[in-house]
Short mmCIF file of C-alpha atoms in Angstrom, two decimals:
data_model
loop_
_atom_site.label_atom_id
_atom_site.label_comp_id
_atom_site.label_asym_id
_atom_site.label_seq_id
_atom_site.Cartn_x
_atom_site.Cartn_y
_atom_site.Cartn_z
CA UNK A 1 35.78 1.72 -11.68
CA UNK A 2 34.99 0.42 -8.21
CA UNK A 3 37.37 1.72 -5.60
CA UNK A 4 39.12 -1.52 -4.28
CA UNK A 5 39.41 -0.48 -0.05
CA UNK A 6 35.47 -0.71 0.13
CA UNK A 7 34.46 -3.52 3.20
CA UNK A 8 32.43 -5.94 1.08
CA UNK A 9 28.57 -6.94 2.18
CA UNK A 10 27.94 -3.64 3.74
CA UNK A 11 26.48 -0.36 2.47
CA UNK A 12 27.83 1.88 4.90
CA UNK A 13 32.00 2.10 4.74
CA UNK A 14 32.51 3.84 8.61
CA UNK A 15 30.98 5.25 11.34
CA UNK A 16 29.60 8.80 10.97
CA UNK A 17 29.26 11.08 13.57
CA UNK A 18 25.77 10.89 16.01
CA UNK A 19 23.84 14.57 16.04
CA UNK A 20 22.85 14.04 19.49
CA UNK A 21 26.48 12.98 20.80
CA UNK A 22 28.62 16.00 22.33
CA UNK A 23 31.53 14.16 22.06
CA UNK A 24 32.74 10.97 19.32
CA UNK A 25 34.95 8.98 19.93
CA UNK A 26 35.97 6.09 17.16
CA UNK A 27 39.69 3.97 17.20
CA UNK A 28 41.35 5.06 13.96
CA UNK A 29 42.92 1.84 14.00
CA UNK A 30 39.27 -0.01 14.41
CA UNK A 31 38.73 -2.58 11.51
CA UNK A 32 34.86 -2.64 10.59
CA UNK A 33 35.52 -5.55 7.93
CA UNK A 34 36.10 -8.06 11.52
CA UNK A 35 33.05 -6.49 13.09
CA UNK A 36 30.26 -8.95 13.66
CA UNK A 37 26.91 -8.26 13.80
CA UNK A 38 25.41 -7.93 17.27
CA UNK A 39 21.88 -8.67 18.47
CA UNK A 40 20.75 -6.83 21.63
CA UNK A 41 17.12 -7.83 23.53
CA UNK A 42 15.21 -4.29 23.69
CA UNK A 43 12.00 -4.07 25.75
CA UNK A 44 9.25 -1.59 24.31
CA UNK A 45 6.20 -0.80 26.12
CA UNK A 46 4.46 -0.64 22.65
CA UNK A 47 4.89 -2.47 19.53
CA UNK A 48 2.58 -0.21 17.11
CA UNK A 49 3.45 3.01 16.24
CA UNK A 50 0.69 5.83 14.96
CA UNK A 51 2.15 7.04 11.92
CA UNK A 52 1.43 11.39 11.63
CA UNK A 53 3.10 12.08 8.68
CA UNK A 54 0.54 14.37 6.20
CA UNK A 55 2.23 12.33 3.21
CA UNK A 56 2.23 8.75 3.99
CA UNK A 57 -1.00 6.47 3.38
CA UNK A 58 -0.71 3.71 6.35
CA UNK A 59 -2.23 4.69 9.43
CA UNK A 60 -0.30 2.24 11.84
CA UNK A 61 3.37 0.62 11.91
CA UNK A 62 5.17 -2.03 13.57
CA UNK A 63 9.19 -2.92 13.68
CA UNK A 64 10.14 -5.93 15.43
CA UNK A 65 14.12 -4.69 14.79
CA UNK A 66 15.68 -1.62 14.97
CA UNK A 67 18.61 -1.14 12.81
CA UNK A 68 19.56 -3.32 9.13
CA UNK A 69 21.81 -6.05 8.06
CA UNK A 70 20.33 -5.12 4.36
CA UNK A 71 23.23 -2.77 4.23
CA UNK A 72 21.61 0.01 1.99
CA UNK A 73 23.40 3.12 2.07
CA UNK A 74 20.40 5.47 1.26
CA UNK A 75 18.07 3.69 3.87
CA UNK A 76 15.63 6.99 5.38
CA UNK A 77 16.01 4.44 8.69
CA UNK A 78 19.17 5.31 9.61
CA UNK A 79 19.34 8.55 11.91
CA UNK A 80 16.82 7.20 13.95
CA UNK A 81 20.17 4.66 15.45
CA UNK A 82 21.16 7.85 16.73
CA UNK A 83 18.26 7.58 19.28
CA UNK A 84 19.83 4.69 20.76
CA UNK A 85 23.28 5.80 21.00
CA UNK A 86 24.83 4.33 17.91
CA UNK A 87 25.66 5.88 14.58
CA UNK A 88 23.87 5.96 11.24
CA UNK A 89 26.69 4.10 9.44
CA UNK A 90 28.61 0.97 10.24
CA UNK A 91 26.33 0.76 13.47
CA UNK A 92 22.65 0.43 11.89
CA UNK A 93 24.03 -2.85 9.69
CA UNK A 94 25.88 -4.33 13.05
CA UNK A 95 24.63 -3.44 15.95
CA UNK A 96 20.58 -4.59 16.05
CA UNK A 97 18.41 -4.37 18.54
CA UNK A 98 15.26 -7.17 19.05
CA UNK A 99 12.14 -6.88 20.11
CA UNK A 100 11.59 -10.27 21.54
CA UNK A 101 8.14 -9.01 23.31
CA UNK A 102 6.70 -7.74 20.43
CA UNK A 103 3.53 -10.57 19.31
CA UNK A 104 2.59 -10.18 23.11
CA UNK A 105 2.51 -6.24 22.90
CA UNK A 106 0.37 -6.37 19.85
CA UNK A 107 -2.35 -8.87 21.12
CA UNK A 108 -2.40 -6.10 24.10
CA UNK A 109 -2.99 -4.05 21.45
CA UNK A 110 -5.65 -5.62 19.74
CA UNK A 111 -7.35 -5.93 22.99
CA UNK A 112 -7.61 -2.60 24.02
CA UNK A 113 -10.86 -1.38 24.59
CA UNK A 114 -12.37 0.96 21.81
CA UNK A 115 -9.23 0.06 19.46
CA UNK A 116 -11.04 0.44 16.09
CA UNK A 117 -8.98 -2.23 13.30
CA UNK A 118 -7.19 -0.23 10.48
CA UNK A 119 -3.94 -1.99 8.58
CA UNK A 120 -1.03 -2.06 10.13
CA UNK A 121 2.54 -1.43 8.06
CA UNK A 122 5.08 -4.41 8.93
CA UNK A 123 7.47 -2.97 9.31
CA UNK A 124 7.87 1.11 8.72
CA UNK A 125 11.19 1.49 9.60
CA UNK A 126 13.57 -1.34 8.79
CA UNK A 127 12.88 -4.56 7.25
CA UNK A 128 10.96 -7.20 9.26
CA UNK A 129 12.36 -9.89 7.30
CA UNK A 130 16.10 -8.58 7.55
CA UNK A 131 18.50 -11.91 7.92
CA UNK A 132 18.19 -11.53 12.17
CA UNK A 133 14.05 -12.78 11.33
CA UNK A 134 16.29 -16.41 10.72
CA UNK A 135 17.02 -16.73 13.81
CA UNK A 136 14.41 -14.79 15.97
CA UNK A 137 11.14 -15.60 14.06
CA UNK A 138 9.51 -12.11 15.19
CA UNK A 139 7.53 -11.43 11.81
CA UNK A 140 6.52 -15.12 12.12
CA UNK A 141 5.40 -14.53 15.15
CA UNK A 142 3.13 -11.32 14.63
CA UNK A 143 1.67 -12.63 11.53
CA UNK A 144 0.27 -15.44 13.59
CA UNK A 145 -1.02 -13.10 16.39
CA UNK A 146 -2.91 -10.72 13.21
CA UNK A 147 -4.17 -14.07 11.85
CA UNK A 148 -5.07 -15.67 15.32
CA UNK A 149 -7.15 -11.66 15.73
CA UNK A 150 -8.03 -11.71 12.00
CA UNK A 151 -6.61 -8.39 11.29
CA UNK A 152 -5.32 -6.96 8.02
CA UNK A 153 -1.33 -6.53 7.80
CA UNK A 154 0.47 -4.77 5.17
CA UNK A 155 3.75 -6.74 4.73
CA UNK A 156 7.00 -4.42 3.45
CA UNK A 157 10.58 -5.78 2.40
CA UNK A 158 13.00 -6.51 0.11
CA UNK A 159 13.88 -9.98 1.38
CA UNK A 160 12.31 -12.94 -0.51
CA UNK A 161 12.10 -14.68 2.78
CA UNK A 162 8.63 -13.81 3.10
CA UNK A 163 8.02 -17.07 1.37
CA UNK A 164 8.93 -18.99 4.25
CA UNK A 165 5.88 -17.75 6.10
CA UNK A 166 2.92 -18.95 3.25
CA UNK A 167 1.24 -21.70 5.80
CA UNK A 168 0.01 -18.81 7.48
CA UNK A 169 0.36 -16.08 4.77
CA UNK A 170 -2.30 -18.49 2.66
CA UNK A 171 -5.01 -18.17 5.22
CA UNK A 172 -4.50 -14.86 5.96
CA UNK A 173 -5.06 -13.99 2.24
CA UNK A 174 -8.30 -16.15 2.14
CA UNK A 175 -9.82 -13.42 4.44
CA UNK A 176 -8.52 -10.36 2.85
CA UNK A 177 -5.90 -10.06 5.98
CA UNK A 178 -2.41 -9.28 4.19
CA UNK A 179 -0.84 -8.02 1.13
CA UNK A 180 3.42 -8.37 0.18
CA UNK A 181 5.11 -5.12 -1.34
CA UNK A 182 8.41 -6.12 -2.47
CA UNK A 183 11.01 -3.68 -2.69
CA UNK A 184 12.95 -3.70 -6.10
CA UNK A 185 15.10 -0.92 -6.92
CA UNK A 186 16.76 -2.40 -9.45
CA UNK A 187 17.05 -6.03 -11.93
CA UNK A 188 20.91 -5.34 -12.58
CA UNK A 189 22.21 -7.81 -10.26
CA UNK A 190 25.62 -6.14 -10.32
CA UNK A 191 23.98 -3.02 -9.21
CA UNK A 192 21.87 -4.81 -6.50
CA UNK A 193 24.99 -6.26 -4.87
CA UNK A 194 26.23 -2.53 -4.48
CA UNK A 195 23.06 -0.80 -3.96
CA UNK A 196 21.55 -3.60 -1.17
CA UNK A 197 24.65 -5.76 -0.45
CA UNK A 198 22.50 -8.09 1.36
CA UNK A 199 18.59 -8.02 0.38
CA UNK A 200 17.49 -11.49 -1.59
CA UNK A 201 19.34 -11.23 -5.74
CA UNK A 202 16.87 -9.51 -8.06
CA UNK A 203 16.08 -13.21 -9.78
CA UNK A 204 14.90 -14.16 -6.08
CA UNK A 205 12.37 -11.33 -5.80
CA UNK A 206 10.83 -11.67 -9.12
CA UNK A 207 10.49 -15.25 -7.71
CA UNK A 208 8.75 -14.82 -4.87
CA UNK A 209 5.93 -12.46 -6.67
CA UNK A 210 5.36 -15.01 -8.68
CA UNK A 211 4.59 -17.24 -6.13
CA UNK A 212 2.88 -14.97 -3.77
CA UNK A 213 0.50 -13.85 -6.78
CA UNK A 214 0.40 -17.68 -7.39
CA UNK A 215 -0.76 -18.31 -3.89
CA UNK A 216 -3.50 -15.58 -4.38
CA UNK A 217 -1.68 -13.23 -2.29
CA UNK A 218 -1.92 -9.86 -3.54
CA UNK A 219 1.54 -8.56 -4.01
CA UNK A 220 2.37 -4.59 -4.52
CA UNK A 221 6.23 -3.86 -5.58
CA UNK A 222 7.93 -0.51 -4.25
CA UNK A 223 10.70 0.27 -7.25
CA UNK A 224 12.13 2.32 -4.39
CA UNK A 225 14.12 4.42 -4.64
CA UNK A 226 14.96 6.23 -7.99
CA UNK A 227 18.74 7.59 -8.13
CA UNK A 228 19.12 9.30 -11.05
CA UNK A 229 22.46 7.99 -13.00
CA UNK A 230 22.12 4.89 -11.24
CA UNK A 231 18.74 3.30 -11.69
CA UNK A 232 16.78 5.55 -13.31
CA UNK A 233 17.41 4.07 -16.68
CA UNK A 234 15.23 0.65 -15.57
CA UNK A 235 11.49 1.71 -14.62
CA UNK A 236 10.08 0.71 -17.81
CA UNK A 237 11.97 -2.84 -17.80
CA UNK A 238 11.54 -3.35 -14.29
CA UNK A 239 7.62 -2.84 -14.29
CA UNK A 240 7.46 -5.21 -17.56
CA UNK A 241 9.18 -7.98 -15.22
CA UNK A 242 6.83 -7.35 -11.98
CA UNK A 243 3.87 -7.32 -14.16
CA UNK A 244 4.45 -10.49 -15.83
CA UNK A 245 5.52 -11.87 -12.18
CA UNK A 246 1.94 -11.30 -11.31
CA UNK A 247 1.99 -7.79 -9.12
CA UNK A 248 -1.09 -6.03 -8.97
CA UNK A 249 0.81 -2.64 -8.31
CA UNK A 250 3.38 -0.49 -7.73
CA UNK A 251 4.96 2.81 -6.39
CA UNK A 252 8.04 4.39 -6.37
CA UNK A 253 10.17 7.52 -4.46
CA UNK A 254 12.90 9.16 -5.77
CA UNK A 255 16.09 9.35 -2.97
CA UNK A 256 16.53 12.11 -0.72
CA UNK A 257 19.16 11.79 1.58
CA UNK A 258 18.54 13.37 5.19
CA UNK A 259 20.23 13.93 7.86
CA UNK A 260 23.20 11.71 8.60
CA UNK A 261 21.95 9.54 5.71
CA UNK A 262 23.87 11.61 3.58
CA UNK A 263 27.25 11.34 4.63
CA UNK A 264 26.75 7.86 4.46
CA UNK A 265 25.52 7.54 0.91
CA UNK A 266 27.83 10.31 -0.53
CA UNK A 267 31.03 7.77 1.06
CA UNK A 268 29.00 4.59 -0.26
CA UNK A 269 28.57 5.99 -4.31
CA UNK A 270 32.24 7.68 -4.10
CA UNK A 271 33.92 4.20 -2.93
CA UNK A 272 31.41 2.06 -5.69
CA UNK A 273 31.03 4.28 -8.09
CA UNK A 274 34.03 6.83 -8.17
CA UNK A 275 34.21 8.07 -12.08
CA UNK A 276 30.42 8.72 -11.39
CA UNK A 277 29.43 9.72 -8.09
CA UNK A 278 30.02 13.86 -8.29
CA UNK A 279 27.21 13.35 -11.11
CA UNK A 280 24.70 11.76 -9.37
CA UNK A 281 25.37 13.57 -6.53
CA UNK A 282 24.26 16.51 -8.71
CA UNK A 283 21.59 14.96 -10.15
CA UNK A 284 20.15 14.37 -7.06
CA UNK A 285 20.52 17.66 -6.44
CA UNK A 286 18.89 18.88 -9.28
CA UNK A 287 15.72 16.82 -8.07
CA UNK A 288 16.02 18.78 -4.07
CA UNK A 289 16.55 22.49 -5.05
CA UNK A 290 20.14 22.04 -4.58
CA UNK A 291 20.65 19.89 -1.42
CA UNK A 292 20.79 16.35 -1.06
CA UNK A 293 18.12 15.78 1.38
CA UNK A 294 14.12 17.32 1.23
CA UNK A 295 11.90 17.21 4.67
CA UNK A 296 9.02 18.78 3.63
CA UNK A 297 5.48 17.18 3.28
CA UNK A 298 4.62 16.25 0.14
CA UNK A 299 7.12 17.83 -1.98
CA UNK A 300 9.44 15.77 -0.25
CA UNK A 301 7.98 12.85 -2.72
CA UNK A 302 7.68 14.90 -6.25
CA UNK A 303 10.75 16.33 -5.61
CA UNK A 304 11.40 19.06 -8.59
CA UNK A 305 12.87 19.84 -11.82
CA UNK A 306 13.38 18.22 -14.93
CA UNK A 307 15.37 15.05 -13.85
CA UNK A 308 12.04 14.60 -11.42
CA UNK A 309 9.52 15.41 -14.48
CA UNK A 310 11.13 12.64 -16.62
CA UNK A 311 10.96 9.93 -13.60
CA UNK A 312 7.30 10.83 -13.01
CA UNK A 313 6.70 10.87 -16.93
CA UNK A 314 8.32 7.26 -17.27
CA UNK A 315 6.22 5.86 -14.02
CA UNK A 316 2.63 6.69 -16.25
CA UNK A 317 3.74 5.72 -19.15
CA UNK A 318 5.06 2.48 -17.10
CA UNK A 319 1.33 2.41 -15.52
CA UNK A 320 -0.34 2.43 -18.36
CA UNK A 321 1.37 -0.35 -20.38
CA UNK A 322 1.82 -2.50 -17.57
CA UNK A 323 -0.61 -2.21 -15.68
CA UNK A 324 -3.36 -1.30 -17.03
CA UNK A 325 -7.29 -2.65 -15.67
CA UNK A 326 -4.91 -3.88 -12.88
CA UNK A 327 -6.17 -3.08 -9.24
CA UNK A 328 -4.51 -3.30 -5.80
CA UNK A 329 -7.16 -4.99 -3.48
CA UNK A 330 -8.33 -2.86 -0.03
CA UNK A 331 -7.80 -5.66 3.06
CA UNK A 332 -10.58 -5.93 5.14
CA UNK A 333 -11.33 -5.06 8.81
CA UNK A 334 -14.88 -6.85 8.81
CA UNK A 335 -14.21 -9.66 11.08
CA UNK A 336 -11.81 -8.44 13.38
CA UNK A 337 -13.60 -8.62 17.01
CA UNK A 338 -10.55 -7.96 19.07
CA UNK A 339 -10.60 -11.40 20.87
CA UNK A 340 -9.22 -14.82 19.41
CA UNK A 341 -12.47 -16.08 18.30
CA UNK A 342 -15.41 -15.45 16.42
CA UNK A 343 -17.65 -13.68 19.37
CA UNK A 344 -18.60 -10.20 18.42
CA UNK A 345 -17.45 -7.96 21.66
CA UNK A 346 -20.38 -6.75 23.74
CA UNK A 347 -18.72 -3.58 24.79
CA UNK A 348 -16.22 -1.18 23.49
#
């Protein structure tokens, strides 16, 4: 049974406290459900990020907003609001920060001497196409610069308003410039409005990879992530659905809660999910030798156990009935020149 003082539309329920702040100050009498989401103009002196992590397959990133309206409680995003003086909680879902500047830092970018073209992750962090892209048009914007450059673009997000952008997403696709992962966690739409109070309903997803695939735009779903006792009953009907939507592929985490993620999740499941929560807060445990939260390289994505085994076990057996002969297509950096047109560069 759902506890009934939960603020409705957002994952996080309060504030926690910032790592980096000596002293916190928050107005016990401060009511988050009247808070509005604020949008503050940020001004980076880069726009693509070199991603170093041993574990992770992209070379390059890009976020054109820092901080999430999705409002989902286990988001890995969230300490890095700490950064900027805010908190992981109520402050990552209302308090976002825009990179206005961005499409002009990355056709800098592209024009850097010696730059050598690899994919780029839109976005890494938070989700490019979180409701603020309504209003602000950033993605929009960026796509066109990688299409204008002919550069590949790896698309991330759980909001089917990535259909809005097919005039250019089409001709991108015709090249080999862009692929869509989708995030889907879940097809219970009761669960979704918990889990990702405001991502695009599960119906609207399975939507849109039907369409992208029937635009000839490859389309790769992350059923991300796995929490066992919540989820982790749905792999199997979940990869039937994508599958028959048209996705070429998949992949999956299981949760791991970090940081100041974890307060934040461990209020989230008690206040949603209080007859329940001490168990899959053990569960998860079970997965991260007895904590909530796993940094290291690598392991950090197996995680252990038996709980773990069964997950990965499901995911092949998913593979192999669904997917089956089906293969992700590699985008191409053949005709990316670093200039707007077609003229190879004569020096690098």
């Amino acid at each position: 049974m759902q506890n009934e003082n939960f603020i409705k539309g957002q994952g996080a329920q309060r504030n926690v406290i910032n790592r980096f702040d000596r002293y916190t100050y928050e107005p016990e009498d401060e009511d988050f459900e009247t808070v509005k989401t604020s949008f503050t103009e940020v001004f980076p002196k880069t726009i693509v990020n070199q991603v170093k992590s041993e574990d992770l397959p992209m070379e390059y990133s890009m976020n054109p907003y820092q901080g999430c309206e999705h409002g989902c409680s286990y988001c890995f995003a969230r300490p890095t609001h700490e950064y900027w003086g805010y908190s992981a909680g109520i402050d990552f879902e209302r308090k976002i920060m825009v990179k206005k500047n961005a499409p002009e830092l990355l056709e800098k970018f592209f024009q850097k001497r010696g730059y050598k073209a690899a994919p780029i992750l839109l976005s890494g962090n938070t989700d490019c196409y979180q409701p603020a892209e309504r209003q602000f048009e950033i993605t929009r914007k960026l796509l066109q610069v990688c299409l204008d450059y002919r550069h590949p673009v790896n698309i991330l997000t759980k909001n089917a308003m990535v259909l809005r952008d097919l005039d250019i997403l089409k001709p991108m696709a015709e090249q080999n410039l862009v692929s869509v992962s989708l995030s889907i966690p879940t097809i219970n739409e009761e669960l979704r409005r918990k889990m990702e109070p405001r991502t695009s309903s599960a119906k609207n997803k399975l939507k849109a990879v039907e369409i992208l695939s029937g635009n000839n735009i490859p389309v790769h779903v992350m059923v991300a992530p796995i929490i066992p006792g919540l989820n982790s009953d749905e792999p199997l009907n979940i990869l039937k659905a994508i599958s028959e939507a048209g996705a070429s592929g998949f992949g999956y985490t299981l949760v791991r809660l970090n940081d100041t993620v974890e307060p934040v999740f461990v209020n989230w499941i008690e206040t949603h999910f209080p007859d329940r929560a001490q168990k899959v807060l053990n569960l998860i445990r079970s997965m991260r030798g007895g904590k909530l939260g796993d940094k290291r390289y690598f392991e950090r994505q197996k995680g252990e156990g038996n709980i773990a085994e069964m997950i990965h076990t499901t995911f092949k057996i998913g593979r192999k009935k669904f997917f089956d002969g089906k293969e992700f297509p590699k985008l191409s950096t053949a005709n990316f020149t670093g200039a707007r047109d077609q003229q190879l560069r004569l020096f690098d």
